[in-house]
Coordinates of C-alpha atoms and ligand atoms in Angstrom, one line a residue:
M213 CA 114.7 49.3 230.6
W214 CA 115.3 52.7 231.9
F215 CA 114.4 56.3 231.8
L216 CA 116.2 59.5 232.8
V217 CA 113.7 61.6 234.4
N218 CA 114.4 65.6 235.7
K219 CA 112.7 67.3 238.2
G220 CA 112.0 70.7 237.1
K221 CA 113.4 71.8 233.7
L222 CA 115.1 69.8 230.8
L223 CA 118.7 71.3 230.8
T224 CA 118.9 73.6 233.9
A225 CA 117.6 70.8 236.6
K226 CA 120.2 70.4 239.4
K227 CA 119.1 66.7 239.6
Y228 CA 118.1 64.1 237.5
T229 CA 116.6 60.6 238.3
I230 CA 117.1 57.5 236.6
L231 CA 114.2 54.9 236.7
V232 CA 115.3 51.2 235.9
I233 CA 112.1 49.1 235.4
P234 CA 113.0 45.5 234.9
E235 CA 111.1 43.6 232.3
G236 CA 108.2 41.6 233.5
S237 CA 108.4 43.0 237.4
H238 CA 106.6 46.3 238.9
R239 CA 109.4 47.5 240.8
V240 CA 111.0 50.5 240.0
R241 CA 114.5 51.4 240.8
R242 CA 115.5 55.0 241.1
F243 CA 118.7 56.5 240.9
A244 CA 119.1 60.1 241.8
L245 CA 122.2 61.9 239.7
K246 CA 123.4 65.5 240.3
T247 CA 123.7 67.4 237.3
N248 CA 127.4 68.0 238.1
V249 CA 127.9 64.0 237.8
L250 CA 126.1 63.4 234.8
R251 CA 127.8 66.2 233.1
G252 CA 131.2 64.5 234.4
I253 CA 130.0 61.1 232.9
G254 CA 128.9 63.0 229.7
A255 CA 132.1 64.8 229.3
S256 CA 134.3 61.5 230.2
C257 CA 132.3 59.6 227.5
A258 CA 133.0 62.5 224.8
V259 CA 136.6 62.2 225.7
L260 CA 136.8 58.5 225.7
F261 CA 134.9 58.7 222.2
L262 CA 137.6 61.1 220.9
V263 CA 140.5 58.9 222.2
V264 CA 139.1 55.8 220.6
C265 CA 138.2 57.9 217.0
G266 CA 142.1 59.2 217.5
F267 CA 143.5 55.7 217.9
L268 CA 141.2 54.5 215.0
T269 CA 142.2 57.0 212.7
D270 CA 146.2 56.7 213.8
Y271 CA 145.7 53.0 213.0
A272 CA 143.7 53.8 209.6
L273 CA 146.8 56.1 208.9
T274 CA 149.6 53.9 209.7
S275 CA 148.1 51.1 208.1
F276 CA 147.8 53.3 205.0
D277 CA 151.1 54.6 204.9
Q278 CA 152.5 50.9 205.5
H279 CA 150.8 49.9 202.7
E280 CA 152.0 52.5 200.5
F281 CA 155.4 52.2 201.9
N282 CA 155.5 48.9 200.2
R283 CA 154.1 50.2 197.1
L284 CA 156.6 52.7 196.7
R285 CA 159.6 50.1 197.8
S286 CA 158.6 47.5 195.1
E287 CA 158.1 50.5 192.5
T288 CA 161.4 52.0 193.3
L289 CA 163.0 48.0 193.0
A290 CA 161.3 47.8 189.6
Q291 CA 162.7 51.4 188.6
K292 CA 166.1 50.5 189.7
N293 CA 165.8 47.1 187.5
Q294 CA 164.7 49.2 184.6
I295 CA 167.6 51.5 184.9
R296 CA 170.0 49.0 185.2
D297 CA 168.6 47.2 181.8
L298 CA 168.7 50.7 180.4
S299 CA 172.0 51.1 181.3
A300 CA 173.1 47.6 179.9
S301 CA 171.4 48.8 176.6
L302 CA 173.1 51.6 176.5
D303 CA 176.6 50.0 176.9
S304 CA 175.8 47.3 173.7
V305 CA 174.6 50.5 171.6
Q306 CA 178.6 51.8 172.8
Q307 CA 179.8 48.6 171.7
E308 CA 177.9 48.7 168.1
L309 CA 179.4 52.4 168.1
L310 CA 182.7 51.2 168.6
V311 CA 182.6 48.6 165.8
L312 CA 181.2 51.3 163.4
A313 CA 183.9 53.6 164.7
Q314 CA 186.8 51.0 163.8
N315 CA 184.8 50.3 160.3
D316 CA 185.1 53.9 159.9
A317 CA 189.0 54.2 160.6
K318 CA 189.1 51.5 157.9
V319 CA 187.4 53.3 155.4
R320 CA 189.3 56.5 156.1
V321 CA 192.5 54.6 155.4
L322 CA 191.2 53.4 152.3
A323 CA 190.4 57.2 151.3
N324 CA 193.7 58.3 152.6
L325 CA 192.3 60.3 155.0
T326 CA 193.8 61.2 158.8
K327 CA 192.7 59.3 161.5
P328 CA 189.5 60.4 162.9
K329 CA 189.7 62.2 166.5
I330 CA 189.8 59.9 169.5
D331 CA 186.2 59.8 170.8
G332 CA 184.6 59.0 174.4
L333 CA 183.8 55.7 173.3
T334 CA 187.6 54.4 173.3
G335 CA 188.0 52.5 176.9
V336 CA 184.3 51.6 177.4
G337 CA 183.6 49.1 180.1
G338 CA 181.7 46.1 179.5
P339 CA 178.0 45.9 180.9
L340 CA 177.3 46.3 184.5
A341 CA 177.4 43.2 186.8
S342 CA 174.1 42.2 187.8
G343 CA 173.1 43.7 191.2
S344 CA 175.3 46.6 191.3
E345 CA 173.4 49.9 190.7
A346 CA 173.3 52.3 187.7
K347 CA 172.8 56.2 188.8
Y348 CA 171.0 58.7 186.8
P349 CA 174.0 60.6 186.2
E350 CA 176.0 57.6 185.0
I351 CA 173.1 57.0 182.4
Q352 CA 173.1 60.6 181.5
Q353 CA 177.0 60.5 181.0
K354 CA 176.5 57.5 178.6
I355 CA 174.2 59.0 176.5
D356 CA 176.3 61.9 176.2
R357 CA 179.2 59.9 175.1
I358 CA 177.1 58.0 172.7
R359 CA 175.7 61.2 171.2
E360 CA 179.2 62.5 170.9
A361 CA 180.4 59.5 168.9
I362 CA 177.5 59.7 166.8
D363 CA 178.5 63.4 165.8
L364 CA 182.0 62.3 165.3
R365 CA 181.1 59.3 162.7
R366 CA 178.5 61.8 160.9
K367 CA 181.5 64.0 160.3
S368 CA 183.8 61.3 159.2
Q369 CA 181.3 60.1 157.0
E370 CA 180.6 63.4 155.4
E371 CA 184.4 63.8 154.9
V372 CA 184.7 60.4 153.4
Q373 CA 181.7 61.1 151.0
G374 CA 183.1 64.6 150.2
I375 CA 186.6 63.0 149.1
L376 CA 184.8 60.2 147.2
N377 CA 182.6 62.8 145.4
D378 CA 185.8 64.7 144.5
Q379 CA 187.6 61.6 143.5
R380 CA 184.6 60.6 141.2
S381 CA 184.4 64.0 139.7
L382 CA 187.9 64.1 139.4
L383 CA 187.7 60.7 137.3
A384 CA 184.9 62.2 135.1
A385 CA 186.9 65.4 134.4
K386 CA 190.0 63.9 133.7
P387 CA 190.5 63.8 129.7
S388 CA 190.9 59.9 129.1
G389 CA 191.4 58.1 125.4
L390 CA 191.5 60.1 122.0
P391 CA 188.5 61.8 120.6
T392 CA 188.1 59.6 117.8
R393 CA 189.6 56.5 115.8
G394 CA 192.1 56.9 113.3
W395 CA 196.1 57.4 112.6
T396 CA 198.0 59.8 114.5
T397 CA 199.5 62.0 111.9
S398 CA 201.4 64.5 113.9
S399 CA 202.5 63.9 117.6
F400 CA 202.6 66.5 120.3
G401 CA 205.8 68.5 120.6
M402 CA 208.3 70.5 118.3
R403 CA 207.8 69.6 114.7
R404 CA 208.4 71.3 111.3
S405 CA 205.2 73.0 110.2
P406 CA 203.8 71.8 107.3
F407 CA 202.8 75.4 106.3
T408 CA 205.7 77.6 107.0
G409 CA 208.5 74.9 107.0
K410 CA 209.8 76.3 110.2
R411 CA 210.1 74.3 113.7
S412 CA 207.5 75.2 115.6
M413 CA 205.5 73.7 118.6
H414 CA 202.5 71.6 117.8
D415 CA 200.2 71.7 121.1
G416 CA 198.0 68.6 120.1
L417 CA 197.8 65.2 118.7
D418 CA 196.3 65.4 114.9
I419 CA 194.2 62.0 114.2
A420 CA 193.2 61.7 110.6
A421 CA 189.8 60.0 109.9
R422 CA 187.1 60.3 107.2
T423 CA 185.4 63.4 107.0
G424 CA 182.0 63.0 109.1
T425 CA 183.6 60.5 111.2
P426 CA 182.0 61.2 114.7
V427 CA 184.3 63.1 117.4
Q428 CA 183.6 62.5 121.0
A429 CA 184.2 64.2 124.3
T430 CA 187.1 62.7 126.1
A431 CA 185.8 63.5 129.8
D432 CA 182.6 65.0 131.4
G433 CA 182.6 68.9 130.9
I434 CA 180.7 72.2 129.7
V435 CA 181.2 73.2 126.2
S436 CA 182.8 76.8 126.9
R437 CA 183.4 77.7 123.1
V438 CA 182.1 76.8 119.8
V439 CA 183.8 79.3 117.3
T440 CA 185.3 79.0 113.6
D441 CA 188.9 80.2 114.0
P442 CA 191.3 80.6 110.9
G443 CA 193.9 78.2 112.6
Y444 CA 191.8 75.7 114.4
G445 CA 188.8 76.1 111.9
K446 CA 185.5 74.8 113.4
L447 CA 186.6 74.3 116.9
V448 CA 184.7 73.1 120.1
V449 CA 186.6 73.9 123.5
I450 CA 185.2 71.9 126.5
E451 CA 185.9 73.3 130.1
H452 CA 186.0 69.7 132.5
G453 CA 186.9 71.5 135.9
Y454 CA 190.1 70.8 138.0
G455 CA 191.9 72.8 135.6
Y456 CA 191.5 70.5 132.4
R457 CA 190.1 71.8 128.9
T458 CA 190.2 70.0 126.0
Y459 CA 190.2 71.5 122.2
Y460 CA 188.7 69.5 119.1
G461 CA 189.7 71.3 116.0
H462 CA 189.0 71.2 111.9
N463 CA 185.7 70.0 112.3
S464 CA 182.9 69.7 109.6
K465 CA 180.2 70.0 111.7
I466 CA 179.7 70.7 115.5
F467 CA 176.5 69.3 117.2
V468 CA 176.8 71.0 120.6
K469 CA 176.3 74.4 121.9
V470 CA 178.1 76.8 124.4
G471 CA 176.9 76.0 128.0
Q472 CA 175.6 72.6 127.3
R473 CA 177.1 69.7 129.5
V474 CA 178.4 66.8 128.0
K475 CA 179.4 63.1 129.0
R476 CA 182.7 61.5 128.3
G477 CA 182.1 59.5 124.6
E478 CA 179.2 61.8 123.4
T479 CA 179.4 62.9 120.1
I480 CA 180.3 66.6 119.8
S481 CA 181.4 67.1 116.2
A482 CA 182.3 65.6 112.9
V483 CA 186.0 65.0 111.5
G484 CA 186.7 67.8 108.9
N485 CA 189.1 69.9 107.1
T486 CA 188.4 73.4 108.4
G487 CA 191.0 75.9 109.2
R488 CA 194.6 75.7 108.9
S489 CA 194.5 72.0 107.7
T490 CA 196.4 69.8 105.1
G491 CA 193.4 66.9 104.9
S492 CA 190.7 65.6 107.1
H493 CA 191.7 65.0 110.9
V494 CA 191.0 66.3 114.2
H495 CA 193.6 68.5 116.1
Y496 CA 193.1 67.4 119.5
E497 CA 194.6 69.5 122.4
V498 CA 194.3 68.6 126.4
R499 CA 195.6 71.9 128.7
L500 CA 196.0 71.7 132.4
N501 CA 195.5 75.2 133.7
G502 CA 196.1 76.7 130.3
V503 CA 199.3 74.7 129.9
P504 CA 199.1 72.0 126.5
L505 CA 200.1 68.6 127.9
N506 CA 200.9 65.8 125.5
P507 CA 197.3 63.9 124.9
K508 CA 199.3 60.4 124.7
K509 CA 199.6 61.0 128.6
F510 CA 195.8 60.7 128.6
T511 CA 195.4 57.8 126.7
Ligands
ZN650 ZN1 197.5 69.8 115.0

């Protein structure tokens, strides 16, 4: 047990006495200490304390840093692996796009289209060798090339689709077959007119059939004229697009109106003997850009 005793005031005294009383003994030991010495000891203790604190803090920080470093290192490694996997998946996507590009080229050949523009995918390398590092710009580059290839495919497909639609519409618009069943009584071309006896041009085909027999449109189109003409009699004209127009004359009845859409095979009228006609028949004309063509060529 020890006490610190000062002679005089507590903090301003010049000298302090330390009393040491061992347990179970009556002997008291005294140590006189000057204030300066005491202050020196106090200062040393404080310095020592600060130094120890410094060391401890430094140690704690170093140990934290080490832990953080290890964590970041394993995180970086994991991310590198992820980037490598990502790069490999992009390679496989590129390969799939390459197959699509090849298929697209075949379809274009079938559709009689020119070859598509060479895209960035041609000459794509294989997947990365394991262990090699994929860099971010490389990944970005791959994504750009894939995007470019997708754009090209889309444009190409739109083009092919457009062509196919056109072909399909042309096919639907081009007159095909005859408007009714019957006997061809007068062909297309020069003939002696049954009315005047002079040689003149016959712009269509005459098909004889009983009055009332259905007359059908020979292609898809829009009814552009429904008139009663002195020559054609009750006439239906259908506009098919692509320059095609068909005429159906001498009808007894007409079932369609101007502006009506009709399909190939749809009944538009009934055979009759109206206008300049010598018997019940259909006068059928096919015109391309206004020029009469031989309907036989469209059967
Ligand atoms: Zn005729």
